C-alpha positions as a Python dict, from the first residue, in 0.01 Angstrom:
ca = {
    (1, 'M'): (0, 0, 0),
    (2, 'Y'): (-31, -364, -103),
    (3, 'Y'): (183, -544, -360),
    (4, 'Y'): (81, -848, -564),
    (5, 'K'): (195, -1057, -857),
    (6, 'I'): (-109, -1165, -1059),
    (7, 'Y'): (-110, -1293, -1420),
    (8, 'G'): (262, -1214, -1434),
    (9, 'L'): (201, -846, -1352),
    (10, 'H'): (359, -666, -1057),
    (11, 'I'): (74, -468, -900),
    (12, 'K'): (81, -182, -652),
    (13, 'S'): (-260, -120, -493),
    (14, 'D'): (-420, 85, -218),
    (15, 'Y'): (-713, -164, -229),
    (16, 'L'): (-679, -491, -36),
    (17, 'L'): (-737, -791, -265),
    (18, 'E'): (-797, -1049, 5),
    (19, 'E'): (-799, -1344, -238),
    (20, 'A'): (-456, -1264, -382),
    (21, 'M'): (-116, -1339, -229),
    (22, 'E'): (85, -1039, -120),
    (23, 'I'): (450, -1005, -217),
    (24, 'Q'): (727, -780, -92),
    (25, 'E'): (729, -416, -199),
    (26, 'V'): (825, -369, -563),
    (27, 'A'): (1045, -84, -683),
    (28, 'E'): (851, 187, -866),
    (29, 'D'): (1023, 119, -1198),
    (30, 'N'): (920, -249, -1175),
    (31, 'V'): (549, -182, -1110),
    (32, 'D'): (339, -288, -1409),
    (33, 'V'): (-4, -177, -1283),
    (34, 'E'): (-109, 74, -1017),
    (35, 'I'): (-455, 57, -856),
    (36, 'V'): (-563, 377, -680),
    (37, 'Q'): (-886, 521, -541),
    (38, 'G'): (-1002, 850, -693),
    (39, 'E'): (-1292, 1059, -815),
    (40, 'L'): (-1419, 952, -1157),
    (41, 'D'): (-1615, 1147, -1414),
    (42, 'Q'): (-1985, 1137, -1322),
    (43, 'R'): (-2062, 1015, -1671),
    (44, 'L'): (-1875, 691, -1594),
    (45, 'T'): (-2033, 629, -1256),
    (46, 'T'): (-2399, 719, -1311),
    (47, 'E'): (-2493, 719, -1679),
    (48, 'T'): (-2506, 454, -1951),
    (49, 'E'): (-2406, 567, -2295),
    (50, 'I'): (-2557, 408, -2603),
    (51, 'D'): (-2224, 240, -2681),
    (52, 'D'): (-2190, 85, -2336),
    (53, 'K'): (-2259, -286, -2288),
    (54, 'N'): (-2472, -436, -2014),
    (55, 'V'): (-2401, -798, -1923),
    (56, 'G'): (-2526, -966, -1606),
    (57, 'G'): (-2571, -636, -1426),
    (58, 'Y'): (-2224, -506, -1512),
    (59, 'V'): (-2199, -208, -1744),
    (60, 'Y'): (-1879, -172, -1939),
    (61, 'R'): (-1711, -12, -2234),
    (62, 'F'): (-1372, -113, -2370),
    (63, 'E'): (-1141, 66, -2609),
    (64, 'A'): (-785, -18, -2707),
    (65, 'K'): (-624, 194, -2433),
    (66, 'R'): (-917, 291, -2213),
    (67, 'G'): (-1218, 121, -2063),
    (68, 'W'): (-1446, 115, -1764),
    (69, 'L'): (-1647, -138, -1571),
    (70, 'R'): (-1911, -71, -1308),
    (71, 'S'): (-2165, -259, -1102),
    (72, 'K'): (-2484, -114, -956),
    (73, 'G'): (-2444, -35, -589),
    (74, 'Q'): (-2075, -135, -587),
    (75, 'G'): (-1850, 102, -777),
    (76, 'C'): (-1672, 179, -1099),
    (77, 'C'): (-1321, 110, -1229),
    (78, 'L'): (-1142, 301, -1506),
    (79, 'M'): (-858, 115, -1683),
    (80, 'E'): (-604, 317, -1880),
    (81, 'D'): (-306, 224, -2100),
    (82, 'G'): (-272, -121, -1943),
    (83, 'S'): (-95, 34, -1645),
    (84, 'K'): (-339, 226, -1425),
    (85, 'V'): (-672, 149, -1258),
    (86, 'T'): (-868, 426, -1086),
    (87, 'Y'): (-1167, 312, -883),
    (88, 'Q'): (-1455, 479, -700),
    (89, 'L'): (-1665, 282, -449),
    (90, 'K'): (-2025, 321, -343),
    (91, 'E'): (-2086, 376, 28),
    (92, 'N'): (-2228, 30, 102),
    (93, 'Y'): (-2026, -173, -147),
    (94, 'N'): (-1976, -547, -94),
    (95, 'P'): (-1602, -632, -80),
    (96, 'L'): (-1666, -982, -217),
    (97, 'V'): (-1828, -836, -526),
    (98, 'M'): (-1562, -570, -578),
    (99, 'N'): (-1283, -822, -532),
    (100, 'Q'): (-1430, -1032, -813),
    (101, 'I'): (-1466, -720, -1031),
    (102, 'F'): (-1097, -643, -984),
    (103, 'L'): (-969, -999, -1029),
    (104, 'S'): (-1208, -1136, -1292),
    (105, 'G'): (-1290, -820, -1485),
    (106, 'V'): (-1044, -536, -1439),
    (107, 'L'): (-709, -720, -1445),
    (108, 'P'): (-797, -941, -1746),
    (109, 'S'): (-899, -620, -1925),
    (110, 'I'): (-561, -473, -1836),
    (111, 'L'): (-399, -777, -2001),
    (112, 'I'): (-600, -706, -2317),
    (113, 'Q'): (-492, -340, -2314),
    (114, 'R'): (-131, -459, -2283),
    (115, 'E'): (-186, -679, -2592),
    (116, 'E'): (-122, -998, -2395),
    (117, 'I'): (-293, -1335, -2445),
    (118, 'A'): (-545, -1422, -2173),
    (119, 'M'): (-704, -1766, -2201),
    (120, 'H'): (-1044, -1856, -2057),
    (121, 'G'): (-976, -2156, -1839),
    (122, 'S'): (-787, -2312, -1550),
    (123, 'G'): (-411, -2336, -1523),
    (124, 'I'): (-269, -2650, -1361),
    (125, 'L'): (96, -2739, -1299),
    (126, 'W'): (123, -3107, -1397),
    (127, 'G'): (471, -3240, -1334),
    (128, 'E'): (721, -2976, -1438),
    (129, 'K'): (502, -2805, -1696),
    (130, 'A'): (166, -2629, -1703),
    (131, 'I'): (-152, -2722, -1886),
    (132, 'V'): (-457, -2505, -1953),
    (133, 'I'): (-808, -2650, -1945),
    (134, 'S'): (-1048, -2434, -2144),
    (135, 'G'): (-1400, -2449, -2286),
    (136, 'V'): (-1730, -2262, -2283),
    (137, 'S'): (-1913, -2198, -1956),
    (138, 'G'): (-2078, -2518, -1837),
    (139, 'A'): (-1847, -2750, -2029),
    (140, 'G'): (-1697, -2881, -1705),
    (141, 'K'): (-1347, -2734, -1714),
    (142, 'S'): (-1349, -2642, -1344),
    (143, 'T'): (-1470, -2991, -1249),
    (144, 'L'): (-1188, -3148, -1447),
    (145, 'A'): (-939, -2905, -1293),
    (146, 'R'): (-1055, -3004, -942),
    (147, 'E'): (-1007, -3372, -1028),
    (148, 'L'): (-653, -3303, -1149),
    (149, 'L'): (-575, -3110, -830),
    (150, 'K'): (-688, -3408, -622),
    (151, 'N'): (-451, -3633, -812),
    (152, 'G'): (-123, -3445, -798),
    (153, 'G'): (-181, -3125, -993),
    (154, 'I'): (-86, -2786, -849),
    (155, 'F'): (-318, -2488, -888),
    (156, 'M'): (-201, -2190, -1094),
    (157, 'A'): (-506, -1995, -1212),
    (158, 'D'): (-883, -2009, -1248),
    (159, 'D'): (-1101, -1845, -1513),
    (160, 'T'): (-810, -1649, -1663),
    (161, 'V'): (-466, -1780, -1760),
    (162, 'A'): (-218, -1529, -1898),
    (163, 'L'): (29, -1662, -2154),
    (164, 'G'): (373, -1520, -2223),
    (165, 'L'): (632, -1587, -2494),
    (166, 'K'): (1004, -1608, -2429),
    (167, 'D'): (1292, -1782, -2610),
    (168, 'H'): (1054, -1965, -2846),
    (169, 'K'): (863, -2113, -2551),
    (170, 'V'): (516, -2040, -2412),
    (171, 'Y'): (468, -1980, -2040),
    (172, 'A'): (154, -1983, -1824),
    (173, 'Q'): (142, -1718, -1551),
    (174, 'G'): (7, -1782, -1201),
    (175, 'G'): (-309, -1596, -1099),
    (176, 'Y'): (-438, -1598, -741),
    (177, 'P'): (-517, -1893, -508),
    (178, 'Q'): (-893, -1912, -548),
    (179, 'Q'): (-1112, -2129, -767),
    (180, 'K'): (-1485, -2081, -829),
    (181, 'I'): (-1704, -2392, -827),
    (182, 'C'): (-2077, -2446, -873),
    (183, 'L'): (-2316, -2559, -604),
    (184, 'D'): (-2345, -2912, -745),
    (185, 'A'): (-1971, -2961, -695),
    (186, 'M'): (-1987, -2874, -325),
    (187, 'E'): (-2040, -3231, -201),
    (188, 'D'): (-1682, -3326, -282),
    (189, 'E'): (-1552, -3035, -75),
    (190, 'E'): (-1738, -3104, 249),
    (191, 'N'): (-1447, -3282, 416),
    (192, 'S'): (-1163, -3089, 256),
    (193, 'D'): (-932, -2852, 444),
    (194, 'T'): (-986, -2571, 196),
    (195, 'E'): (-1165, -2249, 287),
    (196, 'L'): (-1504, -2204, 120),
    (197, 'I'): (-1663, -1864, 57),
    (198, 'L'): (-2015, -1819, -82),
    (199, 'L'): (-1994, -1565, -364),
    (200, 'P'): (-2271, -1331, -476),
    (201, 'P'): (-2490, -1491, -748),
    (202, 'D'): (-2336, -1483, -1096),
    (203, 'G'): (-2601, -1489, -1367),
    (204, 'G'): (-2847, -1645, -1122),
    (205, 'E'): (-2613, -1935, -1037),
    (206, 'A'): (-2473, -1967, -685),
    (207, 'K'): (-2098, -2027, -675),
    (208, 'Y'): (-1845, -2091, -403),
    (209, 'A'): (-1488, -1970, -392),
    (210, 'V'): (-1242, -2237, -288),
    (211, 'R'): (-943, -2066, -132),
    (212, 'L'): (-645, -2294, -180),
    (213, 'K'): (-420, -2231, 117),
    (214, 'Q'): (-147, -2470, 9),
    (215, 'G'): (3, -2588, -315),
    (216, 'F'): (-40, -2270, -519),
    (217, 'C'): (212, -2188, -792),
    (218, 'M'): (249, -1815, -847),
    (219, 'E'): (545, -1833, -1085),
    (220, 'E'): (543, -1875, -1462),
    (221, 'K'): (577, -2229, -1596),
    (222, 'E'): (636, -2358, -1946),
    (223, 'L'): (307, -2458, -2108),
    (224, 'R'): (280, -2820, -2220),
    (225, 'A'): (-64, -2815, -2386),
    (226, 'L'): (-408, -2658, -2410),
    (227, 'F'): (-708, -2887, -2358),
    (228, 'I'): (-1055, -2769, -2464),
    (229, 'V'): (-1348, -2950, -2299),
    (230, 'Q'): (-1655, -2991, -2522),
    (231, 'V'): (-1999, -3143, -2459),
    (232, 'E'): (-2084, -3354, -2764),
    (233, 'D'): (-2316, -3629, -2889),
    (234, 'V'): (-2067, -3901, -2802),
    (235, 'E'): (-2104, -4218, -2594),
    (236, 'Q'): (-1765, -4194, -2426),
    (237, 'V'): (-1485, -3947, -2367),
    (238, 'T'): (-1269, -3893, -2673),
    (239, 'L'): (-943, -3704, -2718),
    (240, 'A'): (-837, -3544, -3046),
    (241, 'E'): (-535, -3333, -3134),
    (242, 'I'): (-604, -3019, -3338),
    (243, 'Q'): (-374, -2973, -3634),
    (244, 'G'): (-269, -2698, -3874),
    (245, 'S'): (-450, -2365, -3905),
    (246, 'E'): (-742, -2500, -3698),
    (247, 'K'): (-522, -2451, -3391),
    (248, 'I'): (-536, -2074, -3430),
    (249, 'K'): (-917, -2079, -3451),
    (250, 'Y'): (-951, -2288, -3136),
    (251, 'L'): (-701, -2071, -2953),
    (252, 'I'): (-872, -1742, -3044),
    (253, 'N'): (-1221, -1879, -2969),
    (254, 'N'): (-1107, -1962, -2615),
    (255, 'L'): (-952, -1627, -2530),
    (256, 'Y'): (-1085, -1476, -2209),
    (257, 'K'): (-1346, -1210, -2286),
    (258, 'Y'): (-1322, -1300, -2653),
    (259, 'R'): (-1584, -1034, -2733),
    (260, 'T'): (-1360, -767, -2583),
    (261, 'Y'): (-1074, -861, -2813),
    (262, 'T'): (-1307, -842, -3112),
    (263, 'E'): (-1496, -527, -3003),
    (264, 'I'): (-1180, -317, -2977),
    (265, 'G'): (-1033, -488, -3282),
    (266, 'M'): (-770, -757, -3237),
    (267, 'S'): (-432, -594, -3290),
    (268, 'V'): (-168, -728, -3525),
    (269, 'E'): (54, -785, -3221),
    (270, 'V'): (-203, -1008, -3045),
    (271, 'F'): (-276, -1203, -3363),
    (272, 'K'): (96, -1263, -3419),
    (273, 'K'): (127, -1390, -3062),
    (274, 'C'): (-168, -1626, -3116),
    (275, 'I'): (-1, -1767, -3428),
    (276, 'E'): (326, -1818, -3240),
    (277, 'V'): (154, -1989, -2946),
    (278, 'A'): (-40, -2216, -3184),
    (279, 'N'): (285, -2311, -3359),
    (280, 'I'): (456, -2407, -3032),
    (281, 'V'): (187, -2559, -2807),
    (282, 'K'): (-15, -2874, -2869),
    (283, 'I'): (-394, -2820, -2860),
    (284, 'Y'): (-644, -3098, -2792),
    (285, 'T'): (-1020, -3129, -2760),
    (286, 'I'): (-1173, -3349, -2491),
    (287, 'S'): (-1525, -3441, -2603),
    (288, 'R'): (-1748, -3569, -2325),
    (289, 'P'): (-2104, -3711, -2329),
    (290, 'K'): (-2395, -3485, -2234),
    (291, 'Q'): (-2504, -3726, -1960),
    (292, 'G'): (-2316, -3909, -1687),
    (293, 'M'): (-2013, -3838, -1472),
    (294, 'T'): (-1704, -3891, -1687),
    (295, 'V'): (-1453, -3667, -1512),
    (296, 'K'): (-1220, -3957, -1422),
    (297, 'D'): (-1218, -4067, -1785),
    (298, 'Q'): (-1139, -3712, -1889),
    (299, 'M'): (-851, -3696, -1640),
}
C-alpha cells in the first residue's frame, strides 16, 4: 500500500502515483480516500450512455455521490461518496496517462463529492501566505506561476488548488510536486535542474511535466489572495481589485471543473463556502495584452 497527502486528503492506495509524495502510513480511521483495484460493471468500462459526457477522449458521468471517468485503452475509475475510488486498468495502459487521470480528474472529482472548494489554478507560497493564480486555459497562469517560482515563490499545487475554511480563515492545500507547462515555455527550462517528462497530448497540445524535486510545500497555508489572469484589449498590464458581490461570481467561475459543479447542482453547502471565502479573501484581476511578453510586469 502507498500513502499520500494530496489536496489536504489522506489517501491510501494500492496504485503507485509516481508524481505524488509518499507519507508515512496513516491509521485507518484517519484515511479520507481509499484507492483500490477491482472489477467494475461492464456498463461503465465498455458502453457510453446517452447521459455520459465525452471531452477530449475521456468519457465521464458525475452525480452528487457517484461518478466515473474512463479513457479509451487506459482504464476506468469509479468514485463513490467522496471516499472510495475503484479502478480497472486495460492490459496495455500507459502509466503516465493513468497518473494524470487520477491526479487531475479523479481526485478533484472526489473533492467535489466531498463538497469542498477546488479552484482552477496554481498555488504558490509567497512569503508566509499562499496565493492562487487562476484564469481560463491559455490565459498564462502557469507562465506567471513559473516566474514567481523563479523569484522566491514555493510551489504548492498546479491545475487544482483545494481551499479549506477554519477559524474564519481560508487555507490553500498542497497538491503534488509537478507542474504542467506548454511546449513554448520549454526554452526557459533547458538549463534548470528540474526533471522534465513529456506527457501524452492533451487536446492536441504537447505538454511537459516539470517535477519539482525541491521547494515543494505539502502543508496547508493561509490564503492571502486570488489573482485571475485575463487576456484583454489593453496596452499594458493592469491590476484591479474585485469588490462586493462580484467576488462570488469570479470565484465560482474559476472553480476547477466548473461544469461538474453545475451539472450535479451546486449544493447549498458549497455555495455557503464560496460566500465565506469571498468575504475573507481579496480577489484581483490581472489583465494582460494579447500580444507581447508581459510576465515580468504581471509578477
